[in-house]
Coordinates of N, CA and C in Angstrom, one line a residue:
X28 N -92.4 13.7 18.5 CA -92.0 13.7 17.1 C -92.5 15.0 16.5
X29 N -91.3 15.5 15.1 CA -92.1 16.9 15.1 C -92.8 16.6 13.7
X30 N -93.2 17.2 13.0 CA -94.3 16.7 12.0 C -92.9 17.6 10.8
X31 N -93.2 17.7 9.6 CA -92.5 17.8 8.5 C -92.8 19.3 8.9
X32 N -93.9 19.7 8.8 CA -93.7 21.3 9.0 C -93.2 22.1 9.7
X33 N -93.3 21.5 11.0 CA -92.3 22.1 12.0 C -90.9 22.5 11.4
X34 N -90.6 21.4 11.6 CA -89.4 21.3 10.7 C -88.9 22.2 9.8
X35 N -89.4 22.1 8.6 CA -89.4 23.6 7.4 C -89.6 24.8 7.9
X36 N -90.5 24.9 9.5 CA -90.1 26.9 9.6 C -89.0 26.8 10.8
X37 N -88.7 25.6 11.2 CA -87.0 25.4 12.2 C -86.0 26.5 11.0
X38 N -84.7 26.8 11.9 CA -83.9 27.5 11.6 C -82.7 26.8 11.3
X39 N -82.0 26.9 10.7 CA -80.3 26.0 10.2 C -80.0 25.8 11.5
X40 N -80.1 26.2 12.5 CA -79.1 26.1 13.8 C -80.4 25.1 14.3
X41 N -81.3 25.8 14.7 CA -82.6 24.5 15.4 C -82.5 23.0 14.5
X42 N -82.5 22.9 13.1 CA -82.3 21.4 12.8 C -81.3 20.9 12.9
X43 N -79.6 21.5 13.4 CA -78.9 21.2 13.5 C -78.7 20.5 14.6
X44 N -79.1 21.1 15.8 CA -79.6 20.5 16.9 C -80.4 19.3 16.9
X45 N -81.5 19.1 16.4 CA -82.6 18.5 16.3 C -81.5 17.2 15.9
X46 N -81.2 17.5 14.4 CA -80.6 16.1 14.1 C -79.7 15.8 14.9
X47 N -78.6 16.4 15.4 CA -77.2 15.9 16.9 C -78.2 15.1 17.9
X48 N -79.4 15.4 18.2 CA -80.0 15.1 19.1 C -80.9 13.6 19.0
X49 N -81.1 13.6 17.6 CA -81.5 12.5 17.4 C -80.5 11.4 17.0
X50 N -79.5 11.9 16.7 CA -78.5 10.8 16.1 C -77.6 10.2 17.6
X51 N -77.6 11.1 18.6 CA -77.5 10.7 20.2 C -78.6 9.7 20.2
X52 N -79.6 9.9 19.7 CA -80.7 9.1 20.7 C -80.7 7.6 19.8
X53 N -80.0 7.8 18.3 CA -80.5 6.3 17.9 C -79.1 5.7 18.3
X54 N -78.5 6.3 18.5 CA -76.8 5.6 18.8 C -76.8 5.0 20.2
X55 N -78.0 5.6 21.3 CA -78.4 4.9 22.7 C -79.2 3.7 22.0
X56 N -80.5 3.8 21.2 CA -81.2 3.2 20.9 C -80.3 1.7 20.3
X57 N -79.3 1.8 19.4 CA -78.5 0.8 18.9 C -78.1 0.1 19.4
X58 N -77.2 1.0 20.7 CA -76.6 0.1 21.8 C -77.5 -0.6 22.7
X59 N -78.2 0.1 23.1 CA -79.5 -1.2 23.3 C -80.1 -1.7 23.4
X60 N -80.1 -1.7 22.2 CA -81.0 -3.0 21.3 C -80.0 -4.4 21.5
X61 N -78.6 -4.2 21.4 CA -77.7 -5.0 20.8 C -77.3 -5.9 22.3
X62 N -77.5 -4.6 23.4 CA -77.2 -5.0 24.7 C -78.4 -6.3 25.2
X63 N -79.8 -5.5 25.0 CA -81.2 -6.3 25.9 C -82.5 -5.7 24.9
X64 N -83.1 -6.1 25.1 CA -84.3 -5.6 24.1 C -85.2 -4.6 24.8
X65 N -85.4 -4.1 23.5 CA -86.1 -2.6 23.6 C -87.3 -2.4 23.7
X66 N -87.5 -1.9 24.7 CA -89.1 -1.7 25.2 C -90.0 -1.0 23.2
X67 N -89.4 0.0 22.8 CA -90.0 0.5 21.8 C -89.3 0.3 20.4
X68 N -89.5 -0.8 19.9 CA -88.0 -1.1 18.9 C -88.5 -0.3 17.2
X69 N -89.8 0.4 17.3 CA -90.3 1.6 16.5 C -89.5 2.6 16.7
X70 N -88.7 3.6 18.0 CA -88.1 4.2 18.1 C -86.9 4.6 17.3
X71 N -86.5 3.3 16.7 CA -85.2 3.4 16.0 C -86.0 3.5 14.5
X72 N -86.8 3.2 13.9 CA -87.3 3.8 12.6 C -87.2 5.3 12.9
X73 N -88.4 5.7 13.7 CA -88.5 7.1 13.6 C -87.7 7.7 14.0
X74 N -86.6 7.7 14.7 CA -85.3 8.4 14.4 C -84.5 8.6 13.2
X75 N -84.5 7.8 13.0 CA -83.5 7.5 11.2 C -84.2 8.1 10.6
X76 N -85.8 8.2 10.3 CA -86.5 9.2 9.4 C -86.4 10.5 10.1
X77 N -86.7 11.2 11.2 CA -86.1 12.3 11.2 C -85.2 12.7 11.1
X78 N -83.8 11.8 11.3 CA -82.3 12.1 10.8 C -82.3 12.4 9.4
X79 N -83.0 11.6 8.1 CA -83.2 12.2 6.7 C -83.6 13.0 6.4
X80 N -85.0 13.4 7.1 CA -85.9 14.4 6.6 C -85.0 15.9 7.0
X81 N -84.5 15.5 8.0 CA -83.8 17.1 8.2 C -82.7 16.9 7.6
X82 N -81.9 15.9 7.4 CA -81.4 15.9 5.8 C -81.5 16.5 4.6
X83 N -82.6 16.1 4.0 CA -83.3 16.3 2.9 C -83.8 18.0 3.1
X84 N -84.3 18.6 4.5 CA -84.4 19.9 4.4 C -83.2 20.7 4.0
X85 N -82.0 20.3 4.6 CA -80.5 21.0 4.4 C -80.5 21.0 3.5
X86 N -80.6 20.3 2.7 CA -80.0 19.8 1.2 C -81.0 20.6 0.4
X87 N -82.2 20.8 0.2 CA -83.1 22.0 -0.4 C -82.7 22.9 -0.2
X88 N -82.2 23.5 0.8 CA -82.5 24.8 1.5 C -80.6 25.2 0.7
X89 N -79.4 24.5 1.1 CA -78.7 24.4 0.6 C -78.6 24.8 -1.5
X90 N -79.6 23.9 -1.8 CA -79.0 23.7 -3.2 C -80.0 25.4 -4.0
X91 N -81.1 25.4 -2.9 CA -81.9 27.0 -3.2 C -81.1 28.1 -2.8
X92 N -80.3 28.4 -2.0 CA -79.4 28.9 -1.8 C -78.1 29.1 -3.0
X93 N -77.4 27.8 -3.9 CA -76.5 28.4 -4.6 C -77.4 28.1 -5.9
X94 N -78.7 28.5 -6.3 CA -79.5 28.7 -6.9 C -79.7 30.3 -7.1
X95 N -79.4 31.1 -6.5 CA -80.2 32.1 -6.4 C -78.8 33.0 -6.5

């Protein structure tokens, strides 16, 4: 898991990845859950929060951009 900071000195293209990468992993995570139960069923929180948060960084970095 990467901590908030990490994150903030990542590059548009690194969170870009990051999030593809996580949104793969909760879309495995969904299917199975739904299939058999999940050894780590906390997994699927902390994905969805890093799916936001690197949201939430786009969306600053974005709106400081047509700011300036």
């Amino acid at each position: 898991m990467t901590s908030l900071t990490e994150l903030h000195e990542m590059s548009d293209e690194q969170l870009e990845a990051t999030c593809k990468e996580a949104a793969e992993t909760l879309f495995r995570l969904r299917f199975q859950s739904q299939s058999e139960r999940l050894n780590t069923p906390s997994e699927m929180r902390k994905n969805r929060r890093l799916i936001a948060q690197i949201k939430t960084i786009q969306t600053q970095r974005e709106r400081s951009a047509s700011a300036t």
